[in-house]
Amino acid sequence: ELKVEQNPLFLSMQEGKNYTIYCNYSTTSDRLYWYRQDPGKSLESLFVLLSNGAVKQEGRLMASLDTKARLSTLHITAAVHDLSATYFCAVVRSTSYGKLTFGQGTILTVHP
Amino acid sequence: EAGVAQSPRYKIIEKRQSVAFWCNPISGHATLYWYQQILGQGPKLLIQFQNNGVVDDSQLPKDRFSAERLKGVDSTLKIQPAKLEDSAVYLCASRPLRGRGTGELFFGEGSRLTVL
C-alpha cells in the first residue's frame, strides 16, 4: 500500500522567513503533485512534477522531486501572509490508473 | 472553461438518513473521482470511474455508499444510511484520459456533509 507522509504537519512562520515542507512516499512513483487548500475551499493545483530531478517554481514557492529518495520538497522563500493555507502532496503509482494518494497536509500560518 | 461542479454545497442530516451528491466534471474529462476528506486529513479516494465504468472502488464502504456515472458524464454519490463518521467533505475531481495531459486532477468545491 502506498503511504505518503508530510512533515511538518503544522508550520508557523514569520513573514520574510524561509522554510521547507517535506513529502516522503513509500513505493516507486514517477509523478508527484502539490496542491493548496484554503479554509472551506477546494484543492488548487500548484505543481506537477513528472520526473526525477524535476524542479518547478512559481513566485515564492519552489517544488522539487527526487524519485530515488522518494522525496519531494516544497520550499517557501520570504513568506508572506497570503501563503497561509494547507498544502498537500499527492503521489501516483504507475499501476494505479491515475489514482492520487494524498499526504496528511501541512497547515501553514504566516505571521506578520 | 467551466470547472467541476458539485451540489449541494452543504447538507445536514440525521444519522440513518440518506443523502445524495451530484457532480458534473469538466467537459471532455473521461476520468472522474470521488474523494472523502475528513476534517484535518488529506482526501481519501472512494471511487474512480473511467467513462461510465468503475476502475477502483476498493475503499468504498459498499454497505452504505453507492455511486454511478450514467452516460459517462455526471455522477452521483449516495450514502444510505448515514453514520456520524460520514461527516466530511465529499470532493469530486476529473481529468482527461490517461496519456493526455499531466495526470493532474481538477477538483470541485466539494459537498460538506454533517451527520447529527
mmCIF file with all atom_site columns, C-alpha atoms in Angstrom:
data_model
loop_
_atom_site.group_PDB
_atom_site.id
_atom_site.type_symbol
_atom_site.label_atom_id
_atom_site.label_alt_id
_atom_site.label_comp_id
_atom_site.label_asym_id
_atom_site.label_entity_id
_atom_site.label_seq_id
_atom_site.pdbx_PDB_ins_code
_atom_site.Cartn_x
_atom_site.Cartn_y
_atom_site.Cartn_z
_atom_site.occupancy
_atom_site.B_iso_or_equiv
_atom_site.pdbx_formal_charge
_atom_site.auth_seq_id
_atom_site.auth_comp_id
_atom_site.auth_asym_id
_atom_site.auth_atom_id
_atom_site.pdbx_PDB_model_num
ATOM 1   C CA . GLU A 1 1   ? 0.000   0.000  0.000   1.00 0.00 ? 1   GLU A CA 1
ATOM 2   C CA . LEU A 1 2   ? 1.318   3.423  -0.953  1.00 0.00 ? 2   LEU A CA 1
ATOM 3   C CA . LYS A 1 3   ? 1.871   5.719  2.026   1.00 0.00 ? 3   LYS A CA 1
ATOM 4   C CA . VAL A 1 4   ? 2.543   9.432  1.747   1.00 0.00 ? 4   VAL A CA 1
ATOM 5   C CA . GLU A 1 5   ? 3.862   11.339 4.730   1.00 0.00 ? 5   GLU A CA 1
ATOM 6   C CA . GLN A 1 6   ? 4.354   15.061 5.075   1.00 0.00 ? 6   GLN A CA 1
ATOM 7   C CA . ASN A 1 7   ? 6.256   16.968 7.672   1.00 0.00 ? 7   ASN A CA 1
ATOM 8   C CA . PRO A 1 8   ? 5.824   19.143 9.436   1.00 0.00 ? 8   PRO A CA 1
ATOM 9   C CA . LEU A 1 9   ? 2.060   18.888 9.823   1.00 0.00 ? 9   LEU A CA 1
ATOM 10  C CA . PHE A 1 10  ? 1.871   22.367 11.329  1.00 0.00 ? 10  PHE A CA 1
ATOM 11  C CA . LEU A 1 11  ? 4.144   25.242 10.401  1.00 0.00 ? 11  LEU A CA 1
ATOM 12  C CA . SER A 1 12  ? 4.021   28.705 11.894  1.00 0.00 ? 12  SER A CA 1
ATOM 13  C CA . MET A 1 13  ? 6.311   31.150 10.131  1.00 0.00 ? 13  MET A CA 1
ATOM 14  C CA . GLN A 1 14  ? 7.164   34.796 10.327  1.00 0.00 ? 14  GLN A CA 1
ATOM 15  C CA . GLU A 1 15  ? 6.849   36.882 7.222   1.00 0.00 ? 15  GLU A CA 1
ATOM 16  C CA . GLY A 1 16  ? 10.110  37.110 5.356   1.00 0.00 ? 16  GLY A CA 1
ATOM 17  C CA . LYS A 1 17  ? 11.462  33.778 6.563   1.00 0.00 ? 17  LYS A CA 1
ATOM 18  C CA . ASN A 1 18  ? 12.276  30.668 4.523   1.00 0.00 ? 18  ASN A CA 1
ATOM 19  C CA . TYR A 1 19  ? 11.149  27.128 5.201   1.00 0.00 ? 19  TYR A CA 1
ATOM 20  C CA . THR A 1 20  ? 10.722  23.713 3.571   1.00 0.00 ? 20  THR A CA 1
ATOM 21  C CA . ILE A 1 21  ? 7.905   21.186 3.676   1.00 0.00 ? 21  ILE A CA 1
ATOM 22  C CA . TYR A 1 22  ? 8.867   17.569 3.067   1.00 0.00 ? 22  TYR A CA 1
ATOM 23  C CA . CYS A 1 23  ? 6.878   14.824 1.395   1.00 0.00 ? 23  CYS A CA 1
ATOM 24  C CA . ASN A 1 24  ? 8.037   11.202 1.623   1.00 0.00 ? 24  ASN A CA 1
ATOM 25  C CA . TYR A 1 25  ? 6.351   8.287  -0.077  1.00 0.00 ? 25  TYR A CA 1
ATOM 26  C CA . SER A 1 26  ? 6.751   4.561  0.316   1.00 0.00 ? 26  SER A CA 1
ATOM 27  C CA . THR A 1 27  ? 6.730   2.974  -3.151  1.00 0.00 ? 27  THR A CA 1
ATOM 28  C CA . THR A 1 28  ? 8.041   3.708  -6.599  1.00 0.00 ? 28  THR A CA 1
ATOM 29  C CA . SER A 1 29  ? 6.346   6.576  -8.328  1.00 0.00 ? 29  SER A CA 1
ATOM 30  C CA . ASP A 1 30  ? 7.261   8.969  -11.073 1.00 0.00 ? 30  ASP A CA 1
ATOM 31  C CA . ARG A 1 31  ? 4.613   11.608 -10.628 1.00 0.00 ? 31  ARG A CA 1
ATOM 32  C CA . LEU A 1 32  ? 4.019   13.926 -7.731  1.00 0.00 ? 32  LEU A CA 1
ATOM 33  C CA . TYR A 1 33  ? 1.612   16.806 -7.308  1.00 0.00 ? 33  TYR A CA 1
ATOM 34  C CA . TRP A 1 34  ? 1.396   19.685 -4.866  1.00 0.00 ? 34  TRP A CA 1
ATOM 35  C CA . TYR A 1 35  ? -1.979  21.228 -4.055  1.00 0.00 ? 35  TYR A CA 1
ATOM 36  C CA . ARG A 1 36  ? -3.036  24.189 -1.948  1.00 0.00 ? 36  ARG A CA 1
ATOM 37  C CA . GLN A 1 37  ? -6.282  24.323 0.009   1.00 0.00 ? 37  GLN A CA 1
ATOM 38  C CA . ASP A 1 38  ? -7.686  27.463 1.648   1.00 0.00 ? 38  ASP A CA 1
ATOM 39  C CA . PRO A 1 39  ? -10.187 27.026 4.507   1.00 0.00 ? 39  PRO A CA 1
ATOM 40  C CA . GLY A 1 40  ? -13.575 25.929 3.205   1.00 0.00 ? 40  GLY A CA 1
ATOM 41  C CA . LYS A 1 41  ? -12.295 25.798 -0.362  1.00 0.00 ? 41  LYS A CA 1
ATOM 42  C CA . SER A 1 42  ? -11.329 23.093 -2.781  1.00 0.00 ? 42  SER A CA 1
ATOM 43  C CA . LEU A 1 43  ? -7.864  21.992 -3.828  1.00 0.00 ? 43  LEU A CA 1
ATOM 44  C CA . GLU A 1 44  ? -5.903  24.159 -6.224  1.00 0.00 ? 44  GLU A CA 1
ATOM 45  C CA . SER A 1 45  ? -3.098  22.610 -8.218  1.00 0.00 ? 45  SER A CA 1
ATOM 46  C CA . LEU A 1 46  ? 0.300   24.227 -7.619  1.00 0.00 ? 46  LEU A CA 1
ATOM 47  C CA . PHE A 1 47  ? 2.911   21.993 -9.219  1.00 0.00 ? 47  PHE A CA 1
ATOM 48  C CA . VAL A 1 48  ? 3.127   18.842 -11.295 1.00 0.00 ? 48  VAL A CA 1
ATOM 49  C CA . LEU A 1 49  ? 6.471   17.023 -11.048 1.00 0.00 ? 49  LEU A CA 1
ATOM 50  C CA . LEU A 1 50  ? 6.816   14.328 -13.672 1.00 0.00 ? 50  LEU A CA 1
ATOM 51  C CA . SER A 1 51  ? 10.390  13.061 -13.484 1.00 0.00 ? 51  SER A CA 1
ATOM 52  C CA . ASN A 1 52  ? 13.382  12.609 -11.237 1.00 0.00 ? 52  ASN A CA 1
ATOM 53  C CA . GLY A 1 53  ? 15.160  15.894 -10.643 1.00 0.00 ? 53  GLY A CA 1
ATOM 54  C CA . ALA A 1 54  ? 12.186  17.991 -11.722 1.00 0.00 ? 54  ALA A CA 1
ATOM 55  C CA . VAL A 1 55  ? 12.103  21.465 -10.247 1.00 0.00 ? 55  VAL A CA 1
ATOM 56  C CA . LYS A 1 56  ? 9.240   23.915 -10.644 1.00 0.00 ? 56  LYS A CA 1
ATOM 57  C CA . GLN A 1 57  ? 8.982   27.458 -9.306  1.00 0.00 ? 57  GLN A CA 1
ATOM 58  C CA . GLU A 1 58  ? 6.092   29.855 -9.021  1.00 0.00 ? 58  GLU A CA 1
ATOM 59  C CA . GLY A 1 59  ? 6.567   33.076 -7.118  1.00 0.00 ? 59  GLY A CA 1
ATOM 60  C CA . ARG A 1 60  ? 7.821   32.333 -3.616  1.00 0.00 ? 60  ARG A CA 1
ATOM 61  C CA . LEU A 1 61  ? 7.249   28.581 -3.917  1.00 0.00 ? 61  LEU A CA 1
ATOM 62  C CA . MET A 1 62  ? 9.626   26.035 -5.400  1.00 0.00 ? 62  MET A CA 1
ATOM 63  C CA . ALA A 1 63  ? 8.997   22.291 -5.608  1.00 0.00 ? 63  ALA A CA 1
ATOM 64  C CA . SER A 1 64  ? 11.438  19.511 -6.397  1.00 0.00 ? 64  SER A CA 1
ATOM 65  C CA . LEU A 1 65  ? 11.312  15.744 -6.818  1.00 0.00 ? 65  LEU A CA 1
ATOM 66  C CA . ASP A 1 66  ? 13.896  13.060 -6.059  1.00 0.00 ? 66  ASP A CA 1
ATOM 67  C CA . THR A 1 67  ? 12.370  9.739  -7.097  1.00 0.00 ? 67  THR A CA 1
ATOM 68  C CA . LYS A 1 68  ? 15.365  7.733  -5.890  1.00 0.00 ? 68  LYS A CA 1
ATOM 69  C CA . ALA A 1 69  ? 14.976  9.071  -2.368  1.00 0.00 ? 69  ALA A CA 1
ATOM 70  C CA . ARG A 1 70  ? 11.161  9.039  -2.744  1.00 0.00 ? 70  ARG A CA 1
ATOM 71  C CA . LEU A 1 71  ? 11.136  12.619 -1.550  1.00 0.00 ? 71  LEU A CA 1
ATOM 72  C CA . SER A 1 72  ? 9.665   15.890 -2.687  1.00 0.00 ? 72  SER A CA 1
ATOM 73  C CA . THR A 1 73  ? 10.205  19.274 -1.114  1.00 0.00 ? 73  THR A CA 1
ATOM 74  C CA . LEU A 1 74  ? 8.184   22.474 -1.233  1.00 0.00 ? 74  LEU A CA 1
ATOM 75  C CA . HIS A 1 75  ? 10.407  25.424 -0.390  1.00 0.00 ? 75  HIS A CA 1
ATOM 76  C CA . ILE A 1 76  ? 8.959   28.739 0.701   1.00 0.00 ? 76  ILE A CA 1
ATOM 77  C CA . THR A 1 77  ? 11.088  31.827 0.225   1.00 0.00 ? 77  THR A CA 1
ATOM 78  C CA . ALA A 1 78  ? 10.426  35.072 2.102   1.00 0.00 ? 78  ALA A CA 1
ATOM 79  C CA . ALA A 1 79  ? 6.986   34.014 3.260   1.00 0.00 ? 79  ALA A CA 1
ATOM 80  C CA . VAL A 1 80  ? 4.047   36.407 3.070   1.00 0.00 ? 80  VAL A CA 1
ATOM 81  C CA . HIS A 1 81  ? 0.648   36.190 4.775   1.00 0.00 ? 81  HIS A CA 1
ATOM 82  C CA . ASP A 1 82  ? -1.112  35.236 1.536   1.00 0.00 ? 82  ASP A CA 1
ATOM 83  C CA . LEU A 1 83  ? 0.699   31.899 1.570   1.00 0.00 ? 83  LEU A CA 1
ATOM 84  C CA . SER A 1 84  ? -1.208  30.811 4.685   1.00 0.00 ? 84  SER A CA 1
ATOM 85  C CA . ALA A 1 85  ? -3.109  27.656 3.670   1.00 0.00 ? 85  ALA A CA 1
ATOM 86  C CA . THR A 1 86  ? -2.916  23.875 3.853   1.00 0.00 ? 86  THR A CA 1
ATOM 87  C CA . TYR A 1 87  ? -0.506  22.244 1.414   1.00 0.00 ? 87  TYR A CA 1
ATOM 88  C CA . PHE A 1 88  ? -0.880  18.668 0.229   1.00 0.00 ? 88  PHE A CA 1
ATOM 89  C CA . CYS A 1 89  ? 1.413   16.477 -1.759  1.00 0.00 ? 89  CYS A CA 1
ATOM 90  C CA . ALA A 1 90  ? -0.091  13.597 -3.736  1.00 0.00 ? 90  ALA A CA 1
ATOM 91  C CA . VAL A 1 91  ? 1.593   10.684 -5.452  1.00 0.00 ? 91  VAL A CA 1
ATOM 92  C CA . VAL A 1 92  ? 0.553   8.443  -8.335  1.00 0.00 ? 92  VAL A CA 1
ATOM 93  C CA . ARG A 1 93  ? 1.785   4.919  -8.876  1.00 0.00 ? 93  ARG A CA 1
ATOM 94  C CA . SER A 1 94  ? 2.185   3.977  -12.491 1.00 0.00 ? 94  SER A CA 1
ATOM 95  C CA . THR A 1 95  ? -0.056  0.955  -11.988 1.00 0.00 ? 95  THR A CA 1
ATOM 96  C CA . SER A 1 96  ? -2.862  2.781  -10.233 1.00 0.00 ? 96  SER A CA 1
ATOM 97  C CA . TYR A 1 97  ? -4.794  4.198  -13.222 1.00 0.00 ? 97  TYR A CA 1
ATOM 98  C CA . GLY A 1 98  ? -4.032  7.733  -12.141 1.00 0.00 ? 98  GLY A CA 1
ATOM 99  C CA . LYS A 1 99  ? -5.246  7.384  -8.556  1.00 0.00 ? 99  LYS A CA 1
ATOM 100 C CA . LEU A 1 100 ? -3.710  10.090 -6.357  1.00 0.00 ? 100 LEU A CA 1
ATOM 101 C CA . THR A 1 101 ? -2.767  9.191  -2.803  1.00 0.00 ? 101 THR A CA 1
ATOM 102 C CA . PHE A 1 102 ? -2.547  12.270 -0.607  1.00 0.00 ? 102 PHE A CA 1
ATOM 103 C CA . GLY A 1 103 ? -0.406  13.134 2.377   1.00 0.00 ? 103 GLY A CA 1
ATOM 104 C CA . GLN A 1 104 ? -1.955  14.413 5.590   1.00 0.00 ? 104 GLN A CA 1
ATOM 105 C CA . GLY A 1 105 ? -1.386  18.030 4.671   1.00 0.00 ? 105 GLY A CA 1
ATOM 106 C CA . THR A 1 106 ? 0.762   20.772 6.193   1.00 0.00 ? 106 THR A CA 1
ATOM 107 C CA . ILE A 1 107 ? -1.084  23.699 7.744   1.00 0.00 ? 107 ILE A CA 1
ATOM 108 C CA . LEU A 1 108 ? 0.995   26.798 7.114   1.00 0.00 ? 108 LEU A CA 1
ATOM 109 C CA . THR A 1 109 ? 0.367   30.010 9.020   1.00 0.00 ? 109 THR A CA 1
ATOM 110 C CA . VAL A 1 110 ? 2.421   33.087 8.206   1.00 0.00 ? 110 VAL A CA 1
ATOM 111 C CA . HIS A 1 111 ? 2.522   35.775 10.887  1.00 0.00 ? 111 HIS A CA 1
ATOM 112 C CA . PRO A 1 112 ? 3.462   39.450 10.442  1.00 0.00 ? 112 PRO A CA 1
ATOM 113 C CA . GLU B 2 1   ? -13.547 26.614 -19.353 1.00 0.00 ? 1   GLU B CA 1
ATOM 114 C CA . ALA B 2 2   ? -16.062 25.675 -16.673 1.00 0.00 ? 2   ALA B CA 1
ATOM 115 C CA . GLY B 2 3   ? -14.701 23.791 -13.701 1.00 0.00 ? 3   GLY B CA 1
ATOM 116 C CA . VAL B 2 4   ? -16.018 20.765 -11.845 1.00 0.00 ? 4   VAL B CA 1
ATOM 117 C CA . ALA B 2 5   ? -19.494 21.497 -10.498 1.00 0.00 ? 5   ALA B CA 1
ATOM 118 C CA . GLN B 2 6   ? -20.849 19.922 -7.344  1.00 0.00 ? 6   GLN B CA 1
ATOM 119 C CA . SER B 2 7   ? -24.106 20.191 -5.422  1.00 0.00 ? 7   SER B CA 1
ATOM 120 C CA . PRO B 2 8   ? -25.316 20.642 -2.813  1.00 0.00 ? 8   PRO B CA 1
ATOM 121 C CA . ARG B 2 9   ? -22.502 22.576 -1.165  1.00 0.00 ? 9   ARG B CA 1
ATOM 122 C CA . TYR B 2 10  ? -23.772 21.856 2.331   1.00 0.00 ? 10  TYR B CA 1
ATOM 123 C CA . LYS B 2 11  ? -26.037 19.186 3.778   1.00 0.00 ? 11  LYS B CA 1
ATOM 124 C CA . ILE B 2 12  ? -27.039 18.418 7.356   1.00 0.00 ? 12  ILE B CA 1
ATOM 125 C CA . ILE B 2 13  ? -28.867 15.157 8.075   1.00 0.00 ? 13  ILE B CA 1
ATOM 126 C CA . GLU B 2 14  ? -29.667 12.906 10.990  1.00 0.00 ? 14  GLU B CA 1
ATOM 127 C CA . LYS B 2 15  ? -27.883 9.575  11.297  1.00 0.00 ? 15  LYS B CA 1
ATOM 128 C CA . ARG B 2 16  ? -29.581 6.743  9.425   1.00 0.00 ? 16  ARG B CA 1
ATOM 129 C CA . GLN B 2 17  ? -30.970 9.181  6.854   1.00 0.00 ? 17  GLN B CA 1
ATOM 130 C CA . SER B 2 18  ? -29.852 9.158  3.247   1.00 0.00 ? 18  SER B CA 1
ATOM 131 C CA . VAL B 2 19  ? -28.122 11.785 1.130   1.00 0.00 ? 19  VAL B CA 1
ATOM 132 C CA . ALA B 2 20  ? -27.016 12.158 -2.473  1.00 0.00 ? 20  ALA B CA 1
ATOM 133 C CA . PHE B 2 21  ? -24.344 14.345 -4.019  1.00 0.00 ? 21  PHE B CA 1
ATOM 134 C CA . TRP B 2 22  ? -24.061 15.297 -7.651  1.00 0.00 ? 22  TRP B CA 1
ATOM 135 C CA . CYS B 2 23  ? -21.010 16.077 -9.764  1.00 0.00 ? 23  CYS B CA 1
ATOM 136 C CA . ASN B 2 24  ? -20.590 17.416 -13.274 1.00 0.00 ? 24  ASN B CA 1
ATOM 137 C CA . PRO B 2 25  ? -16.952 17.100 -14.428 1.00 0.00 ? 25  PRO B CA 1
ATOM 138 C CA . ILE B 2 26  ? -15.066 19.317 -16.818 1.00 0.00 ? 26  ILE B CA 1
ATOM 139 C CA . SER B 2 27  ? -16.328 18.783 -20.355 1.00 0.00 ? 27  SER B CA 1
ATOM 140 C CA . GLY B 2 28  ? -14.430 16.025 -22.116 1.00 0.00 ? 28  GLY B CA 1
ATOM 141 C CA . HIS B 2 29  ? -12.822 14.591 -18.990 1.00 0.00 ? 29  HIS B CA 1
ATOM 142 C CA . ALA B 2 30  ? -13.198 10.836 -19.144 1.00 0.00 ? 30  ALA B CA 1
ATOM 143 C CA . THR B 2 31  ? -12.000 10.049 -15.637 1.00 0.00 ? 31  THR B CA 1
ATOM 144 C CA . LEU B 2 32  ? -13.974 11.040 -12.544 1.00 0.00 ? 32  LEU B CA 1
ATOM 145 C CA . TYR B 2 33  ? -13.133 10.561 -8.887  1.00 0.00 ? 33  TYR B CA 1
ATOM 146 C CA . TRP B 2 34  ? -14.967 10.883 -5.602  1.00 0.00 ? 34  TRP B CA 1
ATOM 147 C CA . TYR B 2 35  ? -12.773 11.635 -2.594  1.00 0.00 ? 35  TYR B CA 1
ATOM 148 C CA . GLN B 2 36  ? -13.741 11.884 1.068   1.00 0.00 ? 36  GLN B CA 1
ATOM 149 C CA . GLN B 2 37  ? -11.935 14.493 3.156   1.00 0.00 ? 37  GLN B CA 1
ATOM 150 C CA . ILE B 2 38  ? -12.431 14.266 6.897   1.00 0.00 ? 38  ILE B CA 1
ATOM 151 C CA . LEU B 2 39  ? -11.551 17.412 8.826   1.00 0.00 ? 39  LEU B CA 1
ATOM 152 C CA . GLY B 2 40  ? -7.809  17.681 9.351   1.00 0.00 ? 40  GLY B CA 1
ATOM 153 C CA . GLN B 2 41  ? -6.913  14.876 6.933   1.00 0.00 ? 41  GLN B CA 1
ATOM 154 C CA . GLY B 2 42  ? -5.919  14.518 3.315   1.00 0.00 ? 42  GLY B CA 1
ATOM 155 C CA . PRO B 2 43  ? -8.501  13.416 0.752   1.00 0.00 ? 43  PRO B CA 1
ATOM 156 C CA . LYS B 2 44  ? -9.084  9.668  0.505   1.00 0.00 ? 44  LYS B CA 1
ATOM 157 C CA . LEU B 2 45  ? -10.288 8.062  -2.705  1.00 0.00 ? 45  LEU B CA 1
ATOM 158 C CA . LEU B 2 46  ? -13.720 6.437  -2.566  1.00 0.00 ? 46  LEU B CA 1
ATOM 159 C CA . ILE B 2 47  ? -14.301 5.543  -6.208  1.00 0.00 ? 47  ILE B CA 1
ATOM 160 C CA . GLN B 2 48  ? -12.826 6.178  -9.641  1.00 0.00 ? 48  GLN B CA 1
ATOM 161 C CA . PHE B 2 49  ? -14.692 5.990  -12.950 1.00 0.00 ? 49  PHE B CA 1
ATOM 162 C CA . GLN B 2 50  ? -13.355 5.927  -16.457 1.00 0.00 ? 50  GLN B CA 1
ATOM 163 C CA . ASN B 2 51  ? -16.195 6.922  -18.741 1.00 0.00 ? 51  ASN B CA 1
ATOM 164 C CA . ASN B 2 52  ? -19.103 5.060  -17.111 1.00 0.00 ? 52  ASN B CA 1
ATOM 165 C CA . GLY B 2 53  ? -17.102 2.094  -15.829 1.00 0.00 ? 53  GLY B CA 1
ATOM 166 C CA . VAL B 2 54  ? -15.703 1.669  -12.321 1.00 0.00 ? 54  VAL B CA 1
ATOM 167 C CA . VAL B 2 55  ? -11.894 1.475  -12.234 1.00 0.00 ? 55  VAL B CA 1
ATOM 168 C CA . ASP B 2 56  ? -11.348 1.384  -8.469  1.00 0.00 ? 56  ASP B CA 1
ATOM 169 C CA . ASP B 2 57  ? -13.881 1.175  -5.660  1.00 0.00 ? 57  ASP B CA 1
ATOM 170 C CA . SER B 2 58  ? -11.759 -0.758 -3.211  1.00 0.00 ? 58  SER B CA 1
ATOM 171 C CA . GLN B 2 59  ? -12.150 1.857  -0.464  1.00 0.00 ? 59  GLN B CA 1
ATOM 172 C CA . LEU B 2 60  ? -15.863 2.500  -0.931  1.00 0.00 ? 60  LEU B CA 1
ATOM 173 C CA . PRO B 2 61  ? -17.937 1.224  2.037   1.00 0.00 ? 61  PRO B CA 1
ATOM 174 C CA . LYS B 2 62  ? -20.330 -0.654 -0.179  1.00 0.00 ? 62  LYS B CA 1
ATOM 175 C CA . ASP B 2 63  ? -22.784 -1.497 2.564   1.00 0.00 ? 63  ASP B CA 1
ATOM 176 C CA . ARG B 2 64  ? -23.810 2.161  2.709   1.00 0.00 ? 64  ARG B CA 1
ATOM 177 C CA . PHE B 2 65  ? -22.170 4.039  -0.154  1.00 0.00 ? 65  PHE B CA 1
ATOM 178 C CA . SER B 2 66  ? -23.026 3.769  -3.827  1.00 0.00 ? 66  SER B CA 1
ATOM 179 C CA . ALA B 2 67  ? -22.037 5.752  -6.874  1.00 0.00 ? 67  ALA B CA 1
ATOM 180 C CA . GLU B 2 68  ? -22.898 5.792  -10.512 1.00 0.00 ? 68  GLU B CA 1
ATOM 181 C CA . ARG B 2 69  ? -21.878 7.644  -13.617 1.00 0.00 ? 69  ARG B CA 1
ATOM 182 C CA . LEU B 2 70  ? -24.550 7.260  -16.208 1.00 0.00 ? 70  LEU B CA 1
ATOM 183 C CA . LYS B 2 71  ? -23.610 8.063  -19.821 1.00 0.00 ? 71  LYS B CA 1
ATOM 184 C CA . GLY B 2 72  ? -20.046 8.745  -18.733 1.00 0.00 ? 72  GLY B CA 1
ATOM 185 C CA . VAL B 2 73  ? -20.654 12.358 -17.743 1.00 0.00 ? 73  VAL B CA 1
ATOM 186 C CA . ASP B 2 74  ? -22.432 13.344 -14.498 1.00 0.00 ? 74  ASP B CA 1
ATOM 187 C CA . SER B 2 75  ? -22.033 11.264 -11.374 1.00 0.00 ? 75  SER B CA 1
ATOM 188 C CA . THR B 2 76  ? -23.954 10.818 -8.138  1.00 0.00 ? 76  THR B CA 1
ATOM 189 C CA . LEU B 2 77  ? -22.677 9.552  -4.813  1.00 0.00 ? 77  LEU B CA 1
ATOM 190 C CA . LYS B 2 78  ? -25.241 8.233  -2.346  1.00 0.00 ? 78  LYS B CA 1
ATOM 191 C CA . ILE B 2 79  ? -24.970 7.383  1.329   1.00 0.00 ? 79  ILE B CA 1
ATOM 192 C CA . GLN B 2 80  ? -27.686 5.272  2.918   1.00 0.00 ? 80  GLN B CA 1
ATOM 193 C CA . PRO B 2 81  ? -27.934 5.013  5.877   1.00 0.00 ? 81  PRO B CA 1
ATOM 194 C CA . ALA B 2 82  ? -25.540 7.719  7.042   1.00 0.00 ? 82  ALA B CA 1
ATOM 195 C CA . LYS B 2 83  ? -23.385 7.331  10.140  1.00 0.00 ? 83  LYS B CA 1
ATOM 196 C CA . LEU B 2 84  ? -21.812 10.005 12.309  1.00 0.00 ? 84  LEU B CA 1
ATOM 197 C CA . GLU B 2 85  ? -18.373 9.156  10.937  1.00 0.00 ? 85  GLU B CA 1
ATOM 198 C CA . ASP B 2 86  ? -19.536 10.032 7.417   1.00 0.00 ? 86  ASP B CA 1
ATOM 199 C CA . SER B 2 87  ? -19.339 13.726 8.323   1.00 0.00 ? 87  SER B CA 1
ATOM 200 C CA . ALA B 2 88  ? -16.806 15.031 5.827   1.00 0.00 ? 88  ALA B CA 1
ATOM 201 C CA . VAL B 2 89  ? -16.351 16.990 2.632   1.00 0.00 ? 89  VAL B CA 1
ATOM 202 C CA . TYR B 2 90  ? -17.006 14.936 -0.491  1.00 0.00 ? 90  TYR B CA 1
ATOM 203 C CA . LEU B 2 91  ? -14.811 16.129 -3.316  1.00 0.00 ? 91  LEU B CA 1
ATOM 204 C CA . CYS B 2 92  ? -15.364 15.322 -6.952  1.00 0.00 ? 92  CYS B CA 1
ATOM 205 C CA . ALA B 2 93  ? -12.432 15.551 -9.346  1.00 0.00 ? 93  ALA B CA 1
ATOM 206 C CA . SER B 2 94  ? -11.885 14.872 -13.016 1.00 0.00 ? 94  SER B CA 1
ATOM 207 C CA . ARG B 2 95  ? -9.084  14.612 -15.545 1.00 0.00 ? 95  ARG B CA 1
ATOM 208 C CA . PRO B 2 96  ? -8.625  13.768 -19.196 1.00 0.00 ? 96  PRO B CA 1
ATOM 209 C CA . LEU B 2 97  ? -7.916  10.206 -20.327 1.00 0.00 ? 97  LEU B CA 1
ATOM 210 C CA . ARG B 2 98  ? -4.521  8.794  -19.358 1.00 0.00 ? 98  ARG B CA 1
ATOM 211 C CA . GLY B 2 99  ? -1.889  9.860  -21.812 1.00 0.00 ? 99  GLY B CA 1
ATOM 212 C CA . ARG B 2 100 ? -3.458  13.239 -22.357 1.00 0.00 ? 100 ARG B CA 1
ATOM 213 C CA . GLY B 2 101 ? -2.121  15.946 -20.093 1.00 0.00 ? 101 GLY B CA 1
ATOM 214 C CA . THR B 2 102 ? -0.085  15.595 -16.924 1.00 0.00 ? 102 THR B CA 1
ATOM 215 C CA . GLY B 2 103 ? -2.467  13.444 -14.912 1.00 0.00 ? 103 GLY B CA 1
ATOM 216 C CA . GLU B 2 104 ? -3.366  16.417 -12.757 1.00 0.00 ? 104 GLU B CA 1
ATOM 217 C CA . LEU B 2 105 ? -6.770  16.211 -11.104 1.00 0.00 ? 105 LEU B CA 1
ATOM 218 C CA . PHE B 2 106 ? -9.154  19.158 -11.156 1.00 0.00 ? 106 PHE B CA 1
ATOM 219 C CA . PHE B 2 107 ? -11.313 19.401 -8.066  1.00 0.00 ? 107 PHE B CA 1
ATOM 220 C CA . GLY B 2 108 ? -14.753 20.822 -7.432  1.00 0.00 ? 108 GLY B CA 1
ATOM 221 C CA . GLU B 2 109 ? -15.637 22.969 -4.439  1.00 0.00 ? 109 GLU B CA 1
ATOM 222 C CA . GLY B 2 110 ? -16.888 19.944 -2.525  1.00 0.00 ? 110 GLY B CA 1
ATOM 223 C CA . SER B 2 111 ? -20.065 18.994 -0.682  1.00 0.00 ? 111 SER B CA 1
ATOM 224 C CA . ARG B 2 112 ? -19.841 19.338 3.082   1.00 0.00 ? 112 ARG B CA 1
ATOM 225 C CA . LEU B 2 113 ? -21.890 16.731 4.951   1.00 0.00 ? 113 LEU B CA 1
ATOM 226 C CA . THR B 2 114 ? -22.721 16.954 8.637   1.00 0.00 ? 114 THR B CA 1
ATOM 227 C CA . VAL B 2 115 ? -24.397 13.926 10.222  1.00 0.00 ? 115 VAL B CA 1
ATOM 228 C CA . LEU B 2 116 ? -26.070 14.595 13.594  1.00 0.00 ? 116 LEU B CA 1
#
